[in-house]
GROMACS .gro file of C-alpha atoms in nm:
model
  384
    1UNK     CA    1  19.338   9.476  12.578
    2UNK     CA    2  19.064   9.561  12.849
    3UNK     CA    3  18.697   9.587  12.712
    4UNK     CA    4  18.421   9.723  12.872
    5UNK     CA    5  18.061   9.505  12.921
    6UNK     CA    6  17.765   9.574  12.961
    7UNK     CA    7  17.575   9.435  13.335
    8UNK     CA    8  17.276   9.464  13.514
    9UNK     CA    9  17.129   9.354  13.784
   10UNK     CA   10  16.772   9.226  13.870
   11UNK     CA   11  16.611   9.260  14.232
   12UNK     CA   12  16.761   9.461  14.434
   13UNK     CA   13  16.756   9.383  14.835
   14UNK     CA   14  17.014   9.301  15.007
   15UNK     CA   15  17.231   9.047  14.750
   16UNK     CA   16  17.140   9.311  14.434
   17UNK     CA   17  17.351   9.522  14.650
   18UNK     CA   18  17.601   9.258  14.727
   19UNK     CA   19  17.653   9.163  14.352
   20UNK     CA   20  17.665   9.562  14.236
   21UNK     CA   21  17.961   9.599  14.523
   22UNK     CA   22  18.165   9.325  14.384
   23UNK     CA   23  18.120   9.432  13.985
   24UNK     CA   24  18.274   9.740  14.134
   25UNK     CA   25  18.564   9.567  14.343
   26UNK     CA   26  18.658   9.340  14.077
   27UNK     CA   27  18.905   9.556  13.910
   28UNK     CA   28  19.066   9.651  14.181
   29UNK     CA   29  19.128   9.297  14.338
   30UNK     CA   30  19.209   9.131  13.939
   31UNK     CA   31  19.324   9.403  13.776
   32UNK     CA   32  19.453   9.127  13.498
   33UNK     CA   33  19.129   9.076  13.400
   34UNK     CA   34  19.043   9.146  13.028
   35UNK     CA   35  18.646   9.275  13.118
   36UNK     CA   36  18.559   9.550  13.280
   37UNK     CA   37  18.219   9.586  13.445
   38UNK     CA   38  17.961   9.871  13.331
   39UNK     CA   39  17.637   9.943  13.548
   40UNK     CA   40  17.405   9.968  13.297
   41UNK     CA   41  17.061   9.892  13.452
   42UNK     CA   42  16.905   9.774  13.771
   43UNK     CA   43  16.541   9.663  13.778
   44UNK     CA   44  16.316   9.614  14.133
   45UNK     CA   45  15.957   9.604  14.107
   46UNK     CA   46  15.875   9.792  14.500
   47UNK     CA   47  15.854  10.156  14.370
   48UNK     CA   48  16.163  10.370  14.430
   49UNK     CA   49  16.432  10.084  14.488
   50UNK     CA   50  16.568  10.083  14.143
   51UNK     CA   51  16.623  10.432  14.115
   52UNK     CA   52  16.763  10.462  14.527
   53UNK     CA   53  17.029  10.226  14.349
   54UNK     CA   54  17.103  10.421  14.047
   55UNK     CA   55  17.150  10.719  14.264
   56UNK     CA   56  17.397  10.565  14.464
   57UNK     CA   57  17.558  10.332  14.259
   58UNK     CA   58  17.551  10.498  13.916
   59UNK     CA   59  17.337  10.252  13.695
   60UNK     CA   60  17.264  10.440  13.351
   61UNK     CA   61  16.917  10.337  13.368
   62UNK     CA   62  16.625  10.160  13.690
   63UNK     CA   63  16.362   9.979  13.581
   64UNK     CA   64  16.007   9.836  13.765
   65UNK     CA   65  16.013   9.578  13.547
   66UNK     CA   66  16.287   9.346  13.450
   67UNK     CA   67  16.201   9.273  13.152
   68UNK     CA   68  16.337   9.635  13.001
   69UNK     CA   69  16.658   9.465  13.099
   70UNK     CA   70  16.671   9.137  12.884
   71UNK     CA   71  16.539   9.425  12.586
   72UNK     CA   72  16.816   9.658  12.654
   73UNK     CA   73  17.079   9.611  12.374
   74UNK     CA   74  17.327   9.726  12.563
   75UNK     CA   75  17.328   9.462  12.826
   76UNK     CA   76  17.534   9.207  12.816
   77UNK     CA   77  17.562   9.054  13.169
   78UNK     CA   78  17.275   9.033  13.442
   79UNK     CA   79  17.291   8.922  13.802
   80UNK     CA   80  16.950   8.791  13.884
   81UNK     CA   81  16.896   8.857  14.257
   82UNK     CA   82  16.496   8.812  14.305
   83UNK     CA   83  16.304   8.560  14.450
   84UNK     CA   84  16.348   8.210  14.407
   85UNK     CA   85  16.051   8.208  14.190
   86UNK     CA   86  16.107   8.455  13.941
   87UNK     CA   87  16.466   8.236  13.904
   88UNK     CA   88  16.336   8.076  13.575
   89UNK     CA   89  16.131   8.310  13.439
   90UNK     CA   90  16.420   8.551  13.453
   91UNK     CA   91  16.686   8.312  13.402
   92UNK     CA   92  16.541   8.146  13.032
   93UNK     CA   93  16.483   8.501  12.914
   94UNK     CA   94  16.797   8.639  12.994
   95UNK     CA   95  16.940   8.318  12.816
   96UNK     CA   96  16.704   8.350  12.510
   97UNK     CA   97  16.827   8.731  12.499
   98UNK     CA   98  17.158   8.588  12.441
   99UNK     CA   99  17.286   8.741  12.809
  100UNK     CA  100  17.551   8.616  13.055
  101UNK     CA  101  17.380   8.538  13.362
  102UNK     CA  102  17.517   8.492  13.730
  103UNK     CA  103  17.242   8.406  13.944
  104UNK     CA  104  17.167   8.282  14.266
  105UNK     CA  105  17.097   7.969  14.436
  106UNK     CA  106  16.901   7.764  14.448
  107UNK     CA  107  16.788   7.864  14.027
  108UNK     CA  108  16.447   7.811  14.090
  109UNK     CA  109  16.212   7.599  14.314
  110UNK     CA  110  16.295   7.297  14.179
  111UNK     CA  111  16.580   7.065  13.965
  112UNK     CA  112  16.320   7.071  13.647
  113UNK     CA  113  16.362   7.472  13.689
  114UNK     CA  114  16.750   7.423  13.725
  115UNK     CA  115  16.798   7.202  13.487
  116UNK     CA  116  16.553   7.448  13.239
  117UNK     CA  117  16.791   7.728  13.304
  118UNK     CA  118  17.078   7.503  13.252
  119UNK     CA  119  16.925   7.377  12.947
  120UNK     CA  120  16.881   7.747  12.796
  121UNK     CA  121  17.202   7.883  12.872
  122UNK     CA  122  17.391   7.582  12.688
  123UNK     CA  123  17.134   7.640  12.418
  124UNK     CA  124  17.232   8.006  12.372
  125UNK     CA  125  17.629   7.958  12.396
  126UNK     CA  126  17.616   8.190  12.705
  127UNK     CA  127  17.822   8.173  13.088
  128UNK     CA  128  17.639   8.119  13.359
  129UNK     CA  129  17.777   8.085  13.742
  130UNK     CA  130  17.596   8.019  14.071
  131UNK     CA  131  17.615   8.178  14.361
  132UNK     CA  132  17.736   7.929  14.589
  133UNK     CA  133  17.975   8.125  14.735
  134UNK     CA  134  18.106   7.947  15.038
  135UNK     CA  135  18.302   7.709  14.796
  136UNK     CA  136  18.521   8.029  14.689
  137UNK     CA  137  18.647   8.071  15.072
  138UNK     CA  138  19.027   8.028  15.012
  139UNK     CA  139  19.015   7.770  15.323
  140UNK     CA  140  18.742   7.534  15.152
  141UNK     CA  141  19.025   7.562  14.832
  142UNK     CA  142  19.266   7.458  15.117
  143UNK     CA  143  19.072   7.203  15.218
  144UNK     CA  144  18.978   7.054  14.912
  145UNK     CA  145  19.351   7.022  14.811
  146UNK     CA  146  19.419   6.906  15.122
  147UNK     CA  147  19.170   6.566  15.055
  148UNK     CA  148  19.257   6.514  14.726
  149UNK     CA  149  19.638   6.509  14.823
  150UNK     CA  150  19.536   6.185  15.085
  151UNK     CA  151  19.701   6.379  15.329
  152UNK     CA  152  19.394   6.290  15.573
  153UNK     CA  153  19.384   5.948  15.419
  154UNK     CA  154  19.076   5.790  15.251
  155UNK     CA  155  18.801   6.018  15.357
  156UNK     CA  156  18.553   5.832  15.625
  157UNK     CA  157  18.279   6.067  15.691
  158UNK     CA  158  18.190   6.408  15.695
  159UNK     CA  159  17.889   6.620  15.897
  160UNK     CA  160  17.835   6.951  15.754
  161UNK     CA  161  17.600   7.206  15.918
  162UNK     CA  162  17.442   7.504  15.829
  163UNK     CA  163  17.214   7.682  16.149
  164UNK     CA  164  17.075   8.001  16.184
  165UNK     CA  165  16.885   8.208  16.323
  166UNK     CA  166  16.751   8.457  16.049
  167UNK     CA  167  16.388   8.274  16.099
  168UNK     CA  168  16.404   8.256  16.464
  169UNK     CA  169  16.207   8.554  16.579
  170UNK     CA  170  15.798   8.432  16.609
  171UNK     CA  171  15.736   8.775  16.463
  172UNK     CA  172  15.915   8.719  16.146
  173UNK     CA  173  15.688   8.799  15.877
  174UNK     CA  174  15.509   8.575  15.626
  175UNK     CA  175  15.695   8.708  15.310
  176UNK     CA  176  15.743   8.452  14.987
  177UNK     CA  177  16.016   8.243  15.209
  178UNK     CA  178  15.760   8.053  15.375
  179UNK     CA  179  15.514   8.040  15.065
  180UNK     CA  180  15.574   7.696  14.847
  181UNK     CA  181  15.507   7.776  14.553
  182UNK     CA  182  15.738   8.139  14.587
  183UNK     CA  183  15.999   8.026  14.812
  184UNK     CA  184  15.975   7.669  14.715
  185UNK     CA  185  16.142   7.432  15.024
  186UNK     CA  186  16.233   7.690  15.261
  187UNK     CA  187  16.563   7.568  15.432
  188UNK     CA  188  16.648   7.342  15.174
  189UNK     CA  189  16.684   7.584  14.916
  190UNK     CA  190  16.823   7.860  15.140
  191UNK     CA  191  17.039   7.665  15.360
  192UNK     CA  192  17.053   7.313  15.237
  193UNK     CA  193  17.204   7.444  14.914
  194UNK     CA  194  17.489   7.566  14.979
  195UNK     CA  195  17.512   7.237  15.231
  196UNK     CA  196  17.521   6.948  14.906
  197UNK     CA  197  17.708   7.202  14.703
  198UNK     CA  198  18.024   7.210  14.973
  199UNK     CA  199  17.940   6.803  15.006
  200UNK     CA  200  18.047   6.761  14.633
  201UNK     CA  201  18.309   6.986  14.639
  202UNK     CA  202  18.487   6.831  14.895
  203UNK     CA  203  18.424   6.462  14.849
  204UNK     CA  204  18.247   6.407  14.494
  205UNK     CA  205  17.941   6.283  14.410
  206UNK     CA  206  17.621   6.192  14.584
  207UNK     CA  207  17.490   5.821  14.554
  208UNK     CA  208  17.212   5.813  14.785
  209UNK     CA  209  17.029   6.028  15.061
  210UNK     CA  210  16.771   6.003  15.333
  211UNK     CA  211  16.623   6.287  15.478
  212UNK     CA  212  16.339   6.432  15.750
  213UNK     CA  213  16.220   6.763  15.789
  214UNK     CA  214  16.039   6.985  16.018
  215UNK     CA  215  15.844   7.335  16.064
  216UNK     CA  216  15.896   7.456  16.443
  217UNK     CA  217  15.685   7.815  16.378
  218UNK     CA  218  15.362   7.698  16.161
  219UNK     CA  219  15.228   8.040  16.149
  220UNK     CA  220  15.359   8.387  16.090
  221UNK     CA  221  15.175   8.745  16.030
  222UNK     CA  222  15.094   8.863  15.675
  223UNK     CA  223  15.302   9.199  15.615
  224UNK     CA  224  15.106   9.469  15.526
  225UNK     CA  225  15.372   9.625  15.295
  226UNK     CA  226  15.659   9.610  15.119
  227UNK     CA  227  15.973   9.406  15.262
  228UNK     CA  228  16.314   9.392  15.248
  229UNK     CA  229  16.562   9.140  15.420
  230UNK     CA  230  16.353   8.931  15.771
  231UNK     CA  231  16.112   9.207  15.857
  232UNK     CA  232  15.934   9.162  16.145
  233UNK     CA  233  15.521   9.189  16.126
  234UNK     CA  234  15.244   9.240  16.425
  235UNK     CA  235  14.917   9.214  16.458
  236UNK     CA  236  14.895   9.100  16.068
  237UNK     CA  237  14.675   8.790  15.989
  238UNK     CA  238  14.799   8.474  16.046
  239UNK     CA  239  14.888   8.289  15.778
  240UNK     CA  240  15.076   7.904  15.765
  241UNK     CA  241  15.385   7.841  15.705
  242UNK     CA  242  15.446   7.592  15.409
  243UNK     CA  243  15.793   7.506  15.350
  244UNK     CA  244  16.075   7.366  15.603
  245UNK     CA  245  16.273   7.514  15.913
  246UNK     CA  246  16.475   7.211  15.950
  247UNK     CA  247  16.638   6.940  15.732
  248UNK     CA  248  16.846   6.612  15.829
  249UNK     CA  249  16.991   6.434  15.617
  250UNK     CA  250  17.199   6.122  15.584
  251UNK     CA  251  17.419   6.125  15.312
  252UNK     CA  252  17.636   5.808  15.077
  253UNK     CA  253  17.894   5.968  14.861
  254UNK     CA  254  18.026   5.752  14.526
  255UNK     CA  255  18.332   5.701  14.698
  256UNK     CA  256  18.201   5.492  14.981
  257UNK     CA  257  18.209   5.789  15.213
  258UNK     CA  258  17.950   5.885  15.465
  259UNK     CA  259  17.798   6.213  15.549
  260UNK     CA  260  17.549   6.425  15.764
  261UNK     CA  261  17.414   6.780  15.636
  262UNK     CA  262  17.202   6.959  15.861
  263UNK     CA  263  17.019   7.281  15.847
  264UNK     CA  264  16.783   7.487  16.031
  265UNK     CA  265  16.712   7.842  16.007
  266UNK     CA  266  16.513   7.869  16.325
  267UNK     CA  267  16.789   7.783  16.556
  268UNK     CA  268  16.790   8.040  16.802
  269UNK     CA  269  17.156   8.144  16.952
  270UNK     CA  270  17.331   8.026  16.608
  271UNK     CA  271  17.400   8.319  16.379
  272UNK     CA  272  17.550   8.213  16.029
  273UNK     CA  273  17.714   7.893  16.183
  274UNK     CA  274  17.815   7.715  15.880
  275UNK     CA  275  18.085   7.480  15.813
  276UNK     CA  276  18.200   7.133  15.787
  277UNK     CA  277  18.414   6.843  15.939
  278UNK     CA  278  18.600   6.594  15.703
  279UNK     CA  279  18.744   6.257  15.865
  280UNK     CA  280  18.989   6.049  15.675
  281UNK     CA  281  19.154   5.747  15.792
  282UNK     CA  282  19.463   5.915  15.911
  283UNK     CA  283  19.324   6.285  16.015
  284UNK     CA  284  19.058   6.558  15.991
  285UNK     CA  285  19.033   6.839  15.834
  286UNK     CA  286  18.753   7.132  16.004
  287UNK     CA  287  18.666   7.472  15.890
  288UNK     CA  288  18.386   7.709  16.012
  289UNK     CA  289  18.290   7.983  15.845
  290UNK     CA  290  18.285   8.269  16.125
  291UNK     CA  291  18.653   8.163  16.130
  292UNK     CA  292  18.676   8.184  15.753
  293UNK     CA  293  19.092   8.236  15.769
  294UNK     CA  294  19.120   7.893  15.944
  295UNK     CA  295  19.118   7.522  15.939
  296UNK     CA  296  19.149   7.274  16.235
  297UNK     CA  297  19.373   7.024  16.054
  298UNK     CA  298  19.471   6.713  16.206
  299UNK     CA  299  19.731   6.440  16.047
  300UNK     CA  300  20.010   6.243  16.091
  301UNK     CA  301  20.068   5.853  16.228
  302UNK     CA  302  19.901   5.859  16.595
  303UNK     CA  303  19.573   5.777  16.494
  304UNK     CA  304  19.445   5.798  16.830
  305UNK     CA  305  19.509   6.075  17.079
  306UNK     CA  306  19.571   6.290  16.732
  307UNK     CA  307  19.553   6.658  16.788
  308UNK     CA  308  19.443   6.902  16.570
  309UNK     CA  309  19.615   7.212  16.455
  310UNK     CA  310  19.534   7.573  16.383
  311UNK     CA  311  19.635   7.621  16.012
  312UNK     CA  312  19.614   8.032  15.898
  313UNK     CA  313  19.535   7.990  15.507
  314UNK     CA  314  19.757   8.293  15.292
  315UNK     CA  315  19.847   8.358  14.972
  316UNK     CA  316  19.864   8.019  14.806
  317UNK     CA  317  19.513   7.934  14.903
  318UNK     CA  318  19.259   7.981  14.654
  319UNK     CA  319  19.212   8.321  14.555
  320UNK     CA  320  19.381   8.485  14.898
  321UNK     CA  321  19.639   8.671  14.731
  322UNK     CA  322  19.409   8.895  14.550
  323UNK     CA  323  19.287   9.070  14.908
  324UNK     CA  324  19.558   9.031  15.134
  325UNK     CA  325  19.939   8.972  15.138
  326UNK     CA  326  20.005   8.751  15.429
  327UNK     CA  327  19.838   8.482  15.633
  328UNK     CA  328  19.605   8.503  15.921
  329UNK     CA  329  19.479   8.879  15.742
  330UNK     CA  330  19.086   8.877  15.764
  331UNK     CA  331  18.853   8.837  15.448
  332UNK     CA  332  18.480   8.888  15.441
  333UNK     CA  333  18.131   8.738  15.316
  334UNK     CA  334  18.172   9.008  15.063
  335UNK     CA  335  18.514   8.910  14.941
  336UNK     CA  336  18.323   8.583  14.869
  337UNK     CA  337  18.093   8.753  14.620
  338UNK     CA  338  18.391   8.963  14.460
  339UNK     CA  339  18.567   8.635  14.385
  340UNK     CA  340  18.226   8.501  14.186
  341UNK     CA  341  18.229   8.786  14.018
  342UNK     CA  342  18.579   8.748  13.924
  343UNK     CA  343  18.474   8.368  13.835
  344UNK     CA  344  18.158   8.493  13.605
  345UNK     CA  345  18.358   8.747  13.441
  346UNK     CA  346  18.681   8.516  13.394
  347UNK     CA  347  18.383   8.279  13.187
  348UNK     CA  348  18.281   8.513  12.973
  349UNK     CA  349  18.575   8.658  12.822
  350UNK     CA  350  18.746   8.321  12.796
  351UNK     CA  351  18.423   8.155  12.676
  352UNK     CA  352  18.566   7.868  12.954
  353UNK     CA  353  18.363   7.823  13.275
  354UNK     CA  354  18.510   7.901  13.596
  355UNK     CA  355  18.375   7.835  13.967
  356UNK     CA  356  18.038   7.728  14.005
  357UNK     CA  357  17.787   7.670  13.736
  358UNK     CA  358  17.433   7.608  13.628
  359UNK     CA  359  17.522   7.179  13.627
  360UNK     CA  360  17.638   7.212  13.969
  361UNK     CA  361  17.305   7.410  14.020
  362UNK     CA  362  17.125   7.106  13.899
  363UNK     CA  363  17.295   6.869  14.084
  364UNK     CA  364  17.217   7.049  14.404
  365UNK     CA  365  16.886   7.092  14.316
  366UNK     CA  366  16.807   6.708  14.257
  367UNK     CA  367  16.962   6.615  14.592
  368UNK     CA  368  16.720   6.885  14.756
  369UNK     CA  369  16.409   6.753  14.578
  370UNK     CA  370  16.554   6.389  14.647
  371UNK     CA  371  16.518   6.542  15.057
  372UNK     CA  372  16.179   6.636  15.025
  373UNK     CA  373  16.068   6.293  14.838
  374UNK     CA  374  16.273   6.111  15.156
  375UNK     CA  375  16.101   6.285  15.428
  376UNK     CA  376  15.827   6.242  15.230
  377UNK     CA  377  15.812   5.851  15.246
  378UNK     CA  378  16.029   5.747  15.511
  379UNK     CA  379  16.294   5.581  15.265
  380UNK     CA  380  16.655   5.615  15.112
  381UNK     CA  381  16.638   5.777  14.787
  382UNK     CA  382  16.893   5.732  14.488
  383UNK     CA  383  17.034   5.995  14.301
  384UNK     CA  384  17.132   5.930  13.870
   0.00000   0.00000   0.00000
């Protein structure tokens, strides 16, 4: 028996868009599922946003203020989509309104507001996923089978990478991603994230890391409105730039593995190049994400001189089959977010988590602040 519940969703750019789109695609890729999404309201606070997405998307109700969401009776799920700042503030009331929530990374500026999030949603018997959505990729599931089944052999090391260029442009204006205490550690939390998530879903847990970081444009223009997305600002005040363009960081997994993450979001040339490269005592495993259909695989009993294959991933990778009915057919960034929808709405009407969640949330977040404390003094840091 389908039922119907009640979502919202809470800012509005760019991923409030990207989270409405997959609520509405989710029936059509899992059309097993027992829930079925209803727009109920959106909320933005820049005048006319909310109601721009009502009109198009056909929310009941737009707010200016989210908090007429967490009253609204009638909600049941909310995607919270602002700022990295309002992340707890929205998150624990959501919670304490006895609410679903799928939000985004990182949850917060900090682990203390992840783990406060965390804390509240466990408190009110309520789902809550994460959207750390480059785990859902079918070819990550491929290659995270692929380890566990020793087919590369005991994993060695790994280097994962995350450059872009989004924060390039010296123009770029000084919006709440380069403010500490609103955008909280710049790459780390944009970038970085997503970086320590895909490091323990691959190879486990982190042990111990050591870090340095870097700014590369200290000062930006104020905007003077407004913004949406990377707008570009002239002849604004100058204002500094507080939180990282660049992390580097040295990573020792439980398992005795090795690792380098790296991410920069000033890297001019690099759009969205994200991936990672696995070595294991008898082959590699490699996936990038503007290739998202493929893995460079290597294995077998050469050892040296090894080559690596082109693998296509298909139906009997992750969650493939639900888009497309043969290997090598393209999926999208947006597929990603259809599949965490899926994931959050799987949770709540089998009261059984599914994909990411607020612990793994946490867990990122500690290894992030863990970066900061390294660069900080110059010194390994362990992680509990």
């Amino acid at each position: 028996m389908v039922r119907t519940l009640g979502v919202a969703v809470v800012g509005f750019g760019w991923m409030g868009r990207v989270h409405t789109q997959a609520y509405a695609r989710v029936p059509h890729h899992f059309p097993g599922l027992s829930l079925r999404p209803e727009l109920v309201a959106v909320a933005d606070e820049v005048p006319g946003r909310a109601e721009e997405a009502a009109a198009q998307y056909g929310f009941a109700a737009a707010h200016r203020d989210w908090r007429e969401v967490a009253a609204d009776p009638r909600v049941q799920a909310v995607s919270i989509a602002a700022p990295n700042f309002l992340h707890r503030e929205i998150g624990l009331a959501m919670a304490e309104a006895g609410k679903h929530i799928w939000i985004e990374k990182p949850v917060g500026l900090t682990a203390e507001d992840a783990r406060a999030v965390s804390d509240a949603v466990t408190k009110a018997g309520v789902q809550g996923t994460v959207g750390f959505n480059y785990r859902g990729a079918p070819a990550v599931a491929a290659a995270r089978e692929l380890i566990a089944s020793g087919e590369i052999g005991t994993v060695t090391h790994v280097r994962i990478r995350l450059f872009s260029d989004y924060a390039a442009h010296p123009e770029g204006a000084l919006t709440w991603r380069y403010e500490r205490e609103r955008g909280g550690s710049g790459v780390l939390g944009d970038l970085a994230s997503h970086g320590v998530d895909l490091a323990r879903f691959l190879l486990g847990e982190i042990e111990a890391l050591t870090a340095d970081t870097a700014i590369f444009l200290p000062r930006r223009a104020r905007p003077t409105g407004a913004t949406a997305g990377h707008t570009r600002a002239t002849g604004g005040e100058l204002g500094p730039v507080e939180n990282e363009d660049y992390v580097n960081c040295l990573l020792r997994f439980a398992s005795g593995a090795r690792g380098v993450l790296e991410a920069c979001r000033v890297s001019v040339s690099e759009q969205n190049n994200y991936g990672f490269e696995v070595h294991g005592t008898k082959g590699a495993v490699l996936w990038d994400f503007r290739r998202m259909g493929e893995l460079g695989v290597s294995r077998g009993t050469s050892y040296q001189d090894q080559p690596v294959s082109t693998v296509y991933v298909g139906p009997g990778d992750g969650e493939y089959a639900a888009f497309q009915p043969g290997s090598a057919n393209s999926m999208s960034y947006d597929d990603l977010k259809v599949i965490e929808a899926h994931h959050f709405l799987r949770s709540i009407a089998e009261n059984t988590p599914y994909g990411a969640t607020l612990a793994d949330a946490v867990h990122s977040a500690a290894a992030l602040d863990a970066m900061a404390r390294s660069a900080e003094r110059g010194a390994w840091v362990p992680l509990a």
